[in-house]
C-alpha positions as semicolon CSV with decimal commas, in nm:
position;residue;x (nm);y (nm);z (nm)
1;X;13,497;9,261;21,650
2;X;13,750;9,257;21,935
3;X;13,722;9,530;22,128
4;X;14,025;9,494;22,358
5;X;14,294;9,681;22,312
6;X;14,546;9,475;22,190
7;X;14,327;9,375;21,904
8;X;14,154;9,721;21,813
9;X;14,427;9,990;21,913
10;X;14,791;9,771;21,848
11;X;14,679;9,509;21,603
12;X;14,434;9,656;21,461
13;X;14,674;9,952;21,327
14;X;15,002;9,773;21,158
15;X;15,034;9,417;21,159
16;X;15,430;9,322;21,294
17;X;15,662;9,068;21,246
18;X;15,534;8,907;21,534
19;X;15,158;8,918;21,482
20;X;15,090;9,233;21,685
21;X;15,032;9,546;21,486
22;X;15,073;9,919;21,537
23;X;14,933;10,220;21,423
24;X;14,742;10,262;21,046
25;X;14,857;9,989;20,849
26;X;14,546;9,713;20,898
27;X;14,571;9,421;21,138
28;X;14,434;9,089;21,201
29;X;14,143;9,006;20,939
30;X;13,773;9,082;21,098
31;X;13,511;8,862;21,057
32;X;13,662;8,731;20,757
33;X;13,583;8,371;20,574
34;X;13,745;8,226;20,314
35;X;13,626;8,170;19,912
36;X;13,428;7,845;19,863
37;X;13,484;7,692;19,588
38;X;13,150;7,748;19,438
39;X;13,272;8,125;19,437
40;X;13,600;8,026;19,243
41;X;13,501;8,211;18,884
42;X;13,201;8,139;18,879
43;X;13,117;8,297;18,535
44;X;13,308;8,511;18,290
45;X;13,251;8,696;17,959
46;X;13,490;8,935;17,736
47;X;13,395;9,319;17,786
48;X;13,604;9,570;17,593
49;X;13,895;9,363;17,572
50;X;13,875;9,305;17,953
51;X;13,795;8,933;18,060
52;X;13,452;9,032;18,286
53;X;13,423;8,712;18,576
54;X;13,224;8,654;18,885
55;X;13,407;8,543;19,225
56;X;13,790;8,473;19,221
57;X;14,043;8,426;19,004
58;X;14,429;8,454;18,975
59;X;14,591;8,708;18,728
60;X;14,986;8,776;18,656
61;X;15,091;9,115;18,715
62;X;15,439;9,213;18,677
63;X;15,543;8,811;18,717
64;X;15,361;8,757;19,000
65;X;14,987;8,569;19,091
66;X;14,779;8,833;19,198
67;X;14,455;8,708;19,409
68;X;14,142;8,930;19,218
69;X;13,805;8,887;19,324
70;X;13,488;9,075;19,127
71;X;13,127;9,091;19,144
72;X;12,807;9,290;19,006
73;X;12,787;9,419;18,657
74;X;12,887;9,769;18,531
75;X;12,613;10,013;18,462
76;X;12,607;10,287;18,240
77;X;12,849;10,507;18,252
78;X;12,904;10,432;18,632
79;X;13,273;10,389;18,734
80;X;13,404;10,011;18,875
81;X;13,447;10,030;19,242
82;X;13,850;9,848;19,336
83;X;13,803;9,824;19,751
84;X;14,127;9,798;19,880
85;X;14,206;9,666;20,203
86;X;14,430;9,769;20,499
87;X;14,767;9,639;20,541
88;X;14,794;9,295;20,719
89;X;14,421;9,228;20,554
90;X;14,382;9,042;20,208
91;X;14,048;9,094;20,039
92;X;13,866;8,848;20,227
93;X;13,760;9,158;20,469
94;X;13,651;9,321;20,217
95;X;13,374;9,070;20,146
96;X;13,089;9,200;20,291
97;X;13,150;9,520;20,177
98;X;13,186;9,392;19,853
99;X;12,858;9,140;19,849
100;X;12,655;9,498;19,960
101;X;12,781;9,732;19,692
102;X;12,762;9,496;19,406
103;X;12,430;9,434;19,387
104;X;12,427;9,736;19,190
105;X;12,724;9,759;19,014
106;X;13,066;9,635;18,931
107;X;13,291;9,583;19,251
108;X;13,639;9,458;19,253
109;X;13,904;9,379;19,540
110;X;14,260;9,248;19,591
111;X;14,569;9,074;19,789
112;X;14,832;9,302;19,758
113;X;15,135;9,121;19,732
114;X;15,223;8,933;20,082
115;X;14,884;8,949;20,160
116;X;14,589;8,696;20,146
117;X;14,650;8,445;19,858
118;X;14,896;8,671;19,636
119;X;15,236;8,577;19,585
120;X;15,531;8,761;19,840
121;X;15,681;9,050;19,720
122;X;16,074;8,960;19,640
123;X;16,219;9,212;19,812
124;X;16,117;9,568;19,997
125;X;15,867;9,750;19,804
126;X;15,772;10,107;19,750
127;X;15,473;10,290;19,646
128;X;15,569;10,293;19,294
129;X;15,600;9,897;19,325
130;X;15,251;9,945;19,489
131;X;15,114;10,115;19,183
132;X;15,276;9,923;18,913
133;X;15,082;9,607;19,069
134;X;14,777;9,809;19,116
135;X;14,758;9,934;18,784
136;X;14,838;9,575;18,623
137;X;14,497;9,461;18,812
138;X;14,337;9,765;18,695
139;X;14,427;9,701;18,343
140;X;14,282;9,347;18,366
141;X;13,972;9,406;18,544
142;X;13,838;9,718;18,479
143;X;14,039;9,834;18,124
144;X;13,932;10,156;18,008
145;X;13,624;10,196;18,220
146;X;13,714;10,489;18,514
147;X;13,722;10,333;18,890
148;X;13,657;10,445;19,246
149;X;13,956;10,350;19,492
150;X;13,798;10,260;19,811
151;X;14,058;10,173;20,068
152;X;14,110;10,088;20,393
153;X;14,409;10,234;20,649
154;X;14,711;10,154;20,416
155;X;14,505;10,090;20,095
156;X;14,357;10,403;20,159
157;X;14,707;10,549;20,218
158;X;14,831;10,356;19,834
159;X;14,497;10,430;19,677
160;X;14,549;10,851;19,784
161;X;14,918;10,842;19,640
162;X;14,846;10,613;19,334
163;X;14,528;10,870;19,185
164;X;14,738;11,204;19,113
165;X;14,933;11,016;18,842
166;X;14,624;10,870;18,704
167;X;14,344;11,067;18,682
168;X;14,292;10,984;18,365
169;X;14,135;10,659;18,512
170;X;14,083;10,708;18,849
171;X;13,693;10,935;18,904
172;X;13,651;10,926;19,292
173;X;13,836;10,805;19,632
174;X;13,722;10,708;19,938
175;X;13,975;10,663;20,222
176;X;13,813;10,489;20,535
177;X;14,045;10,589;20,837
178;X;14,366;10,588;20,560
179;X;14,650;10,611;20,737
180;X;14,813;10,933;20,728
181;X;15,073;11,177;20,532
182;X;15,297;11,166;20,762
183;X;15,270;10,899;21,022
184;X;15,663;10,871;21,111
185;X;15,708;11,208;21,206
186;X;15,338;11,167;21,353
187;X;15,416;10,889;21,610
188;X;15,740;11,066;21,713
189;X;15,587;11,382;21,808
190;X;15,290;11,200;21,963
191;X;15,486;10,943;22,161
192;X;15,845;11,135;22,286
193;X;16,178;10,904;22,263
194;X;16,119;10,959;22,651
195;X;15,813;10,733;22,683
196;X;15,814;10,446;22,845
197;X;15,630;10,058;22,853
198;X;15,311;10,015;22,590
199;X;15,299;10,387;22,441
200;X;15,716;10,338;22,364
201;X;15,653;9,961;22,181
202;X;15,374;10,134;21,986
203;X;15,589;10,406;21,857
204;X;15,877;10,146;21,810
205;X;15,677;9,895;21,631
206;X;15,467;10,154;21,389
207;X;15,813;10,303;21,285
208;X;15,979;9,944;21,206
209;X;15,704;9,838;21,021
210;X;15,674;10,181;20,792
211;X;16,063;10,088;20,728
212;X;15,914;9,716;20,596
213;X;15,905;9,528;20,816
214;X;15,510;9,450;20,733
215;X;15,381;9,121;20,544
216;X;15,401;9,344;20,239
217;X;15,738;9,457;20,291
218;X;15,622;9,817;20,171
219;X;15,816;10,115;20,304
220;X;15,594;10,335;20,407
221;X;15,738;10,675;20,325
222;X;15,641;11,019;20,498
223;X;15,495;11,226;20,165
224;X;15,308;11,584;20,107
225;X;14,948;11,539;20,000
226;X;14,932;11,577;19,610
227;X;14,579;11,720;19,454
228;X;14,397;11,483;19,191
229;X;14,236;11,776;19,051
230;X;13,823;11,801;19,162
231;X;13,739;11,405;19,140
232;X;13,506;11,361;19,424
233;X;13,664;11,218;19,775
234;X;13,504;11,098;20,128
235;X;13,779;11,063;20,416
236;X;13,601;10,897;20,647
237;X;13,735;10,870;21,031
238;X;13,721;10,654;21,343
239;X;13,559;10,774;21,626
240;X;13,779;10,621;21,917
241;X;14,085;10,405;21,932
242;X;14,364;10,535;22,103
243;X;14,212;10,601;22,424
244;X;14,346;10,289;22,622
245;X;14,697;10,408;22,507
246;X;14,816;10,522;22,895
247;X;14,944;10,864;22,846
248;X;14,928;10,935;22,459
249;X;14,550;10,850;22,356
250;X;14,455;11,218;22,328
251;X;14,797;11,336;22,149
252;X;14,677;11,003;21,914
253;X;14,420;11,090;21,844
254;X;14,507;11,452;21,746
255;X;14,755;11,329;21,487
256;X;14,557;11,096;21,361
257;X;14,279;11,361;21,338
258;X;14,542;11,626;21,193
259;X;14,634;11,377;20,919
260;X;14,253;11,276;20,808
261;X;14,231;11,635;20,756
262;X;14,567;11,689;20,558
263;X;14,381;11,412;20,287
264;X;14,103;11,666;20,201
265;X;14,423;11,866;19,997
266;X;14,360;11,579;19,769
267;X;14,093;11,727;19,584
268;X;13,846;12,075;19,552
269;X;13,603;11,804;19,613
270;X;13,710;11,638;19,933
271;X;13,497;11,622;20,221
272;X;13,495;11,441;20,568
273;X;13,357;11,288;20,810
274;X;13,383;11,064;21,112
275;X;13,188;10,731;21,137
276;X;13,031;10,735;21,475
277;X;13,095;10,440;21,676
278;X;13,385;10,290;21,492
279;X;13,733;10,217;21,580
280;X;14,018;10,181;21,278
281;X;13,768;9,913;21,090
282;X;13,541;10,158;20,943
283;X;13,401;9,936;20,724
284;X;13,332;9,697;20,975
285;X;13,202;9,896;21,279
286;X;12,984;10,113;21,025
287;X;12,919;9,922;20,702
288;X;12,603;10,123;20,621
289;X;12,859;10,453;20,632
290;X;13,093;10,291;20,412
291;X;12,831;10,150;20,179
292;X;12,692;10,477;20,124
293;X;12,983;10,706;20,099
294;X;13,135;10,476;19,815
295;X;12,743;10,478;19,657
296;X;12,756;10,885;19,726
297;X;13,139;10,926;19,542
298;X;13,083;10,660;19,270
299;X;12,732;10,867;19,186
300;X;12,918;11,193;19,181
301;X;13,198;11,043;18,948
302;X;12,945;10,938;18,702
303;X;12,787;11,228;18,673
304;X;13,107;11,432;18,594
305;X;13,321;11,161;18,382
Protein backbone atom coordinates (compact mmCIF):
# COMPACT_ATOMS: atom_id res chain seq x y z
CA UNK A 1 0.00 0.00 0.00
CA UNK A 2 0.94 3.64 -0.62
CA UNK A 3 2.22 5.07 2.13
CA UNK A 4 2.49 8.72 1.05
CA UNK A 5 0.32 10.97 2.16
CA UNK A 6 -1.73 11.86 -0.51
CA UNK A 7 -2.69 8.28 -0.97
CA UNK A 8 -3.06 7.06 2.79
CA UNK A 9 -4.19 10.34 4.71
CA UNK A 10 -6.37 12.42 1.64
CA UNK A 11 -7.32 9.60 -0.66
CA UNK A 12 -7.36 7.13 1.36
CA UNK A 13 -10.28 8.84 3.56
CA UNK A 14 -13.17 10.12 0.95
CA UNK A 15 -12.74 9.68 -2.57
CA UNK A 16 -13.67 13.41 -4.48
CA UNK A 17 -14.92 14.47 -7.53
CA UNK A 18 -11.58 14.79 -8.70
CA UNK A 19 -9.96 11.53 -7.63
CA UNK A 20 -8.45 12.79 -4.37
CA UNK A 21 -10.28 11.80 -1.24
CA UNK A 22 -10.71 13.15 2.27
CA UNK A 23 -11.37 11.98 5.51
CA UNK A 24 -13.47 8.38 6.32
CA UNK A 25 -15.26 7.63 3.34
CA UNK A 26 -12.68 4.89 1.49
CA UNK A 27 -10.37 5.89 -1.34
CA UNK A 28 -8.54 4.51 -4.18
CA UNK A 29 -8.95 0.53 -4.29
CA UNK A 30 -5.74 -1.34 -2.57
CA UNK A 31 -4.26 -4.09 -4.03
CA UNK A 32 -7.32 -4.88 -5.75
CA UNK A 33 -7.78 -7.27 -9.06
CA UNK A 34 -10.56 -7.77 -10.94
CA UNK A 35 -13.09 -11.14 -11.27
CA UNK A 36 -11.85 -13.64 -13.91
CA UNK A 37 -14.16 -15.08 -15.60
CA UNK A 38 -13.63 -18.48 -14.24
CA UNK A 39 -14.94 -16.78 -10.91
CA UNK A 40 -18.18 -15.49 -12.76
CA UNK A 41 -20.87 -17.97 -10.80
CA UNK A 42 -19.14 -20.52 -10.72
CA UNK A 43 -21.76 -22.85 -9.05
CA UNK A 44 -25.17 -22.33 -7.54
CA UNK A 45 -27.87 -24.32 -5.68
CA UNK A 46 -31.40 -23.24 -4.04
CA UNK A 47 -31.12 -22.94 -0.08
CA UNK A 48 -34.26 -21.90 1.77
CA UNK A 49 -35.69 -20.12 -0.99
CA UNK A 50 -32.38 -18.20 -1.41
CA UNK A 51 -30.43 -18.96 -4.77
CA UNK A 52 -26.86 -20.17 -2.88
CA UNK A 53 -23.79 -19.37 -5.83
CA UNK A 54 -20.08 -19.28 -5.80
CA UNK A 55 -18.12 -16.10 -7.27
CA UNK A 56 -20.15 -13.22 -8.93
CA UNK A 57 -23.24 -12.55 -10.09
CA UNK A 58 -25.65 -9.60 -10.82
CA UNK A 59 -28.99 -9.24 -8.84
CA UNK A 60 -31.87 -6.38 -9.22
CA UNK A 61 -32.53 -4.53 -6.20
CA UNK A 62 -34.93 -1.80 -6.16
CA UNK A 63 -34.50 -1.55 -10.30
CA UNK A 64 -31.09 -1.46 -10.29
CA UNK A 65 -27.97 -4.28 -11.12
CA UNK A 66 -26.39 -4.79 -8.01
CA UNK A 67 -22.68 -6.40 -8.33
CA UNK A 68 -22.88 -9.54 -5.43
CA UNK A 69 -20.08 -11.69 -4.95
CA UNK A 70 -20.26 -14.97 -2.36
CA UNK A 71 -18.15 -17.70 -1.27
CA UNK A 72 -17.85 -20.64 1.44
CA UNK A 73 -20.81 -22.54 2.66
CA UNK A 74 -22.97 -21.79 5.75
CA UNK A 75 -22.44 -23.88 8.80
CA UNK A 76 -24.67 -24.67 11.41
CA UNK A 77 -26.27 -22.24 12.91
CA UNK A 78 -23.34 -19.76 12.13
CA UNK A 79 -24.48 -16.33 10.80
CA UNK A 80 -23.42 -15.23 6.84
CA UNK A 81 -20.69 -12.74 7.00
CA UNK A 82 -21.84 -9.36 4.22
CA UNK A 83 -18.15 -7.39 4.21
CA UNK A 84 -18.83 -4.13 3.16
CA UNK A 85 -16.41 -1.90 1.75
CA UNK A 86 -15.39 1.78 2.23
CA UNK A 87 -16.69 4.44 0.12
CA UNK A 88 -14.81 5.00 -3.23
CA UNK A 89 -13.99 0.95 -2.96
CA UNK A 90 -16.29 -1.71 -4.73
CA UNK A 91 -15.93 -5.23 -3.41
CA UNK A 92 -12.97 -6.09 -5.27
CA UNK A 93 -10.93 -4.91 -1.94
CA UNK A 94 -12.66 -6.90 -0.15
CA UNK A 95 -11.29 -10.01 -1.87
CA UNK A 96 -8.76 -11.18 0.15
CA UNK A 97 -10.56 -10.72 3.05
CA UNK A 98 -13.19 -12.55 1.65
CA UNK A 99 -10.99 -15.68 0.06
CA UNK A 100 -9.56 -15.94 4.07
CA UNK A 101 -12.84 -16.02 5.94
CA UNK A 102 -14.67 -18.29 3.64
CA UNK A 103 -12.90 -21.15 3.90
CA UNK A 104 -15.00 -21.71 6.77
CA UNK A 105 -18.11 -20.33 6.20
CA UNK A 106 -20.46 -18.33 4.09
CA UNK A 107 -19.01 -14.81 3.08
CA UNK A 108 -20.70 -12.29 0.98
CA UNK A 109 -19.69 -8.68 -0.40
CA UNK A 110 -21.01 -5.83 -2.57
CA UNK A 111 -20.80 -2.58 -5.00
CA UNK A 112 -22.89 -0.22 -3.49
CA UNK A 113 -24.47 1.68 -6.02
CA UNK A 114 -21.78 4.02 -7.98
CA UNK A 115 -19.30 1.81 -6.94
CA UNK A 116 -17.37 -1.12 -8.63
CA UNK A 117 -19.64 -2.79 -11.27
CA UNK A 118 -23.19 -1.66 -9.78
CA UNK A 119 -25.32 0.56 -11.57
CA UNK A 120 -25.17 4.73 -10.49
CA UNK A 121 -27.47 5.80 -8.12
CA UNK A 122 -30.13 8.27 -10.02
CA UNK A 123 -29.95 10.92 -7.92
CA UNK A 124 -28.47 11.88 -4.18
CA UNK A 125 -28.97 9.14 -1.82
CA UNK A 126 -29.48 8.79 1.86
CA UNK A 127 -28.99 6.18 4.38
CA UNK A 128 -32.40 4.92 4.07
CA UNK A 129 -31.66 4.56 0.17
CA UNK A 130 -28.47 2.82 1.58
CA UNK A 131 -30.50 0.31 3.50
CA UNK A 132 -33.28 -0.33 1.17
CA UNK A 133 -30.41 -1.60 -1.35
CA UNK A 134 -28.68 -3.35 1.40
CA UNK A 135 -31.50 -5.16 2.58
CA UNK A 136 -32.66 -6.16 -1.13
CA UNK A 137 -29.04 -8.02 -1.31
CA UNK A 138 -29.63 -9.35 2.01
CA UNK A 139 -32.88 -10.79 1.08
CA UNK A 140 -31.30 -12.51 -1.96
CA UNK A 141 -28.25 -13.83 -0.55
CA UNK A 142 -28.56 -14.64 2.80
CA UNK A 143 -32.76 -14.87 3.32
CA UNK A 144 -33.66 -15.75 6.67
CA UNK A 145 -30.29 -16.89 7.91
CA UNK A 146 -28.88 -13.91 10.58
CA UNK A 147 -25.59 -11.98 9.14
CA UNK A 148 -22.51 -10.23 10.46
CA UNK A 149 -21.98 -6.63 8.83
CA UNK A 150 -18.35 -6.22 8.44
CA UNK A 151 -17.55 -2.85 7.00
CA UNK A 152 -15.03 -0.73 6.11
CA UNK A 153 -14.83 3.39 6.82
CA UNK A 154 -18.27 4.29 5.21
CA UNK A 155 -19.65 0.69 5.05
CA UNK A 156 -18.83 0.50 8.46
CA UNK A 157 -20.53 3.91 8.99
CA UNK A 158 -24.02 2.29 6.72
CA UNK A 159 -23.59 -1.11 8.26
CA UNK A 160 -23.70 0.75 12.21
CA UNK A 161 -26.90 2.83 11.14
CA UNK A 162 -28.62 0.04 9.04
CA UNK A 163 -28.51 -2.83 12.31
CA UNK A 164 -30.82 -0.91 14.97
CA UNK A 165 -33.80 -1.31 12.60
CA UNK A 166 -32.97 -4.84 11.95
CA UNK A 167 -31.94 -6.79 14.57
CA UNK A 168 -34.10 -9.20 13.83
CA UNK A 169 -31.50 -10.24 11.12
CA UNK A 170 -28.54 -8.61 11.81
CA UNK A 171 -26.31 -10.94 15.02
CA UNK A 172 -22.90 -9.06 15.14
CA UNK A 173 -20.94 -5.87 13.57
CA UNK A 174 -17.64 -5.20 13.00
CA UNK A 175 -16.65 -1.65 11.98
CA UNK A 176 -12.91 -1.48 10.79
CA UNK A 177 -11.89 2.30 11.22
CA UNK A 178 -15.92 3.25 10.33
CA UNK A 179 -16.07 6.56 9.85
CA UNK A 180 -17.58 8.44 12.55
CA UNK A 181 -21.03 9.86 14.19
CA UNK A 182 -20.37 12.94 13.56
CA UNK A 183 -17.65 13.69 11.11
CA UNK A 184 -19.04 17.27 9.84
CA UNK A 185 -19.07 18.84 13.00
CA UNK A 186 -15.76 16.66 13.59
CA UNK A 187 -13.63 18.22 10.76
CA UNK A 188 -14.87 21.73 11.67
CA UNK A 189 -13.78 21.68 15.14
CA UNK A 190 -10.57 19.87 14.18
CA UNK A 191 -9.60 22.05 11.24
CA UNK A 192 -10.88 26.00 12.19
CA UNK A 193 -12.52 28.05 9.11
CA UNK A 194 -9.12 29.92 9.88
CA UNK A 195 -6.79 27.23 8.49
CA UNK A 196 -4.99 27.61 5.75
CA UNK A 197 -3.26 25.43 2.48
CA UNK A 198 -3.58 21.30 2.83
CA UNK A 199 -5.35 21.08 6.42
CA UNK A 200 -8.20 23.85 4.85
CA UNK A 201 -8.71 21.55 1.32
CA UNK A 202 -9.06 18.56 3.67
CA UNK A 203 -11.75 20.06 5.72
CA UNK A 204 -13.29 21.56 2.45
CA UNK A 205 -13.24 18.44 0.50
CA UNK A 206 -14.49 15.90 3.48
CA UNK A 207 -17.50 18.33 4.01
CA UNK A 208 -18.45 18.48 0.10
CA UNK A 209 -18.27 15.03 -0.26
CA UNK A 210 -20.55 14.16 3.07
CA UNK A 211 -23.07 16.69 1.16
CA UNK A 212 -22.70 14.01 -2.08
CA UNK A 213 -20.54 14.83 -3.82
CA UNK A 214 -18.91 11.06 -3.58
CA UNK A 215 -19.19 8.30 -6.47
CA UNK A 216 -22.17 7.15 -4.43
CA UNK A 217 -23.80 10.35 -4.20
CA UNK A 218 -24.73 9.44 -0.45
CA UNK A 219 -25.22 12.34 1.96
CA UNK A 220 -23.52 11.61 4.68
CA UNK A 221 -25.55 12.95 7.57
CA UNK A 222 -24.17 13.86 11.18
CA UNK A 223 -26.44 11.19 13.48
CA UNK A 224 -26.48 10.08 17.41
CA UNK A 225 -25.29 6.52 17.88
CA UNK A 226 -28.45 4.23 18.19
CA UNK A 227 -28.02 0.81 20.45
CA UNK A 228 -28.77 -2.63 18.57
CA UNK A 229 -29.52 -4.12 21.78
CA UNK A 230 -26.37 -6.71 23.11
CA UNK A 231 -25.43 -8.29 19.50
CA UNK A 232 -21.75 -8.58 19.74
CA UNK A 233 -19.51 -5.60 18.04
CA UNK A 234 -15.54 -5.07 17.37
CA UNK A 235 -14.65 -1.30 16.39
CA UNK A 236 -11.50 -1.71 15.30
CA UNK A 237 -9.06 1.51 14.78
CA UNK A 238 -6.07 2.76 12.81
CA UNK A 239 -3.06 3.34 14.45
CA UNK A 240 -1.65 6.47 12.48
CA UNK A 241 -2.85 8.56 9.60
CA UNK A 242 -3.20 12.01 10.18
CA UNK A 243 0.15 12.78 11.29
CA UNK A 244 1.55 14.36 7.97
CA UNK A 245 -1.52 16.73 8.19
CA UNK A 246 0.80 20.13 9.07
CA UNK A 247 -0.88 21.54 12.03
CA UNK A 248 -4.07 19.32 12.67
CA UNK A 249 -2.69 15.57 12.80
CA UNK A 250 -3.01 15.38 16.60
CA UNK A 251 -6.55 17.29 16.81
CA UNK A 252 -7.26 14.33 13.84
CA UNK A 253 -6.56 12.06 15.34
CA UNK A 254 -8.44 12.91 18.58
CA UNK A 255 -11.72 13.13 16.70
CA UNK A 256 -11.27 10.38 14.93
CA UNK A 257 -10.37 8.56 18.20
CA UNK A 258 -13.45 10.34 20.05
CA UNK A 259 -15.78 9.00 17.33
CA UNK A 260 -14.41 5.13 17.32
CA UNK A 261 -15.31 5.37 20.83
CA UNK A 262 -18.88 7.01 20.44
CA UNK A 263 -19.61 3.42 18.18
CA UNK A 264 -19.20 1.23 21.34
CA UNK A 265 -22.97 2.99 22.39
CA UNK A 266 -24.00 0.61 19.73
CA UNK A 267 -24.29 -2.29 21.80
CA UNK A 268 -23.76 -3.74 25.79
CA UNK A 269 -21.48 -5.85 23.81
CA UNK A 270 -19.18 -3.49 22.02
CA UNK A 271 -15.62 -3.55 22.48
CA UNK A 272 -12.47 -1.93 20.81
CA UNK A 273 -9.47 -1.93 19.74
CA UNK A 274 -6.78 -0.43 17.58
CA UNK A 275 -4.94 -2.50 14.88
CA UNK A 276 -1.32 -1.79 15.40
CA UNK A 277 0.46 -0.70 12.43
CA UNK A 278 -2.39 0.24 10.19
CA UNK A 279 -3.47 3.37 8.61
CA UNK A 280 -7.45 3.82 7.46
CA UNK A 281 -7.16 0.22 5.47
CA UNK A 282 -7.51 -1.95 8.38
CA UNK A 283 -8.17 -4.76 6.55
CA UNK A 284 -5.33 -4.33 4.49
CA UNK A 285 -2.46 -3.22 6.81
CA UNK A 286 -3.69 -5.98 9.41
CA UNK A 287 -5.66 -8.73 7.65
CA UNK A 288 -4.92 -11.31 10.40
CA UNK A 289 -6.79 -8.56 12.92
CA UNK A 290 -9.61 -8.30 10.70
CA UNK A 291 -9.83 -11.99 9.96
CA UNK A 292 -10.06 -12.76 13.47
CA UNK A 293 -12.25 -10.15 14.93
CA UNK A 294 -15.03 -11.02 12.24
CA UNK A 295 -14.16 -15.05 13.24
CA UNK A 296 -14.35 -13.74 17.15
CA UNK A 297 -18.04 -11.68 16.52
CA UNK A 298 -19.50 -14.22 14.03
CA UNK A 299 -18.60 -17.07 16.92
CA UNK A 300 -20.21 -14.98 19.58
CA UNK A 301 -23.40 -14.40 17.36
CA UNK A 302 -23.85 -18.03 16.94
CA UNK A 303 -23.70 -18.88 20.14
CA UNK A 304 -26.45 -16.39 21.26
CA UNK A 305 -28.91 -16.45 18.05
Amino acid sequence: MNRSFKATVVAAAFCAVAGAGVVGYGGVAVGAQKSSGAEKASGAQESAGVREFSGGQKIRVGGYSVNVSCSGRAVGREPVVMLMAGGGDGLETMRPLQKSLSKKGRVCSYDRLGEGESDKPKGLQSIDDSGRILSGVLDRVVGKRPVVLAGHSMGGLIAARYAPDHRDRVKGLVLMDATIPALTAGINKAIPASATGMAADLRDQTIAVNEGQNPERFVIADAAVRSVGSIPVQIIKHESQYSEVPGYGPALERMWADGQRQWLALSHRSSTSTAAGSGHYVHVDRPDIAVKAIKRVTAQAARHH
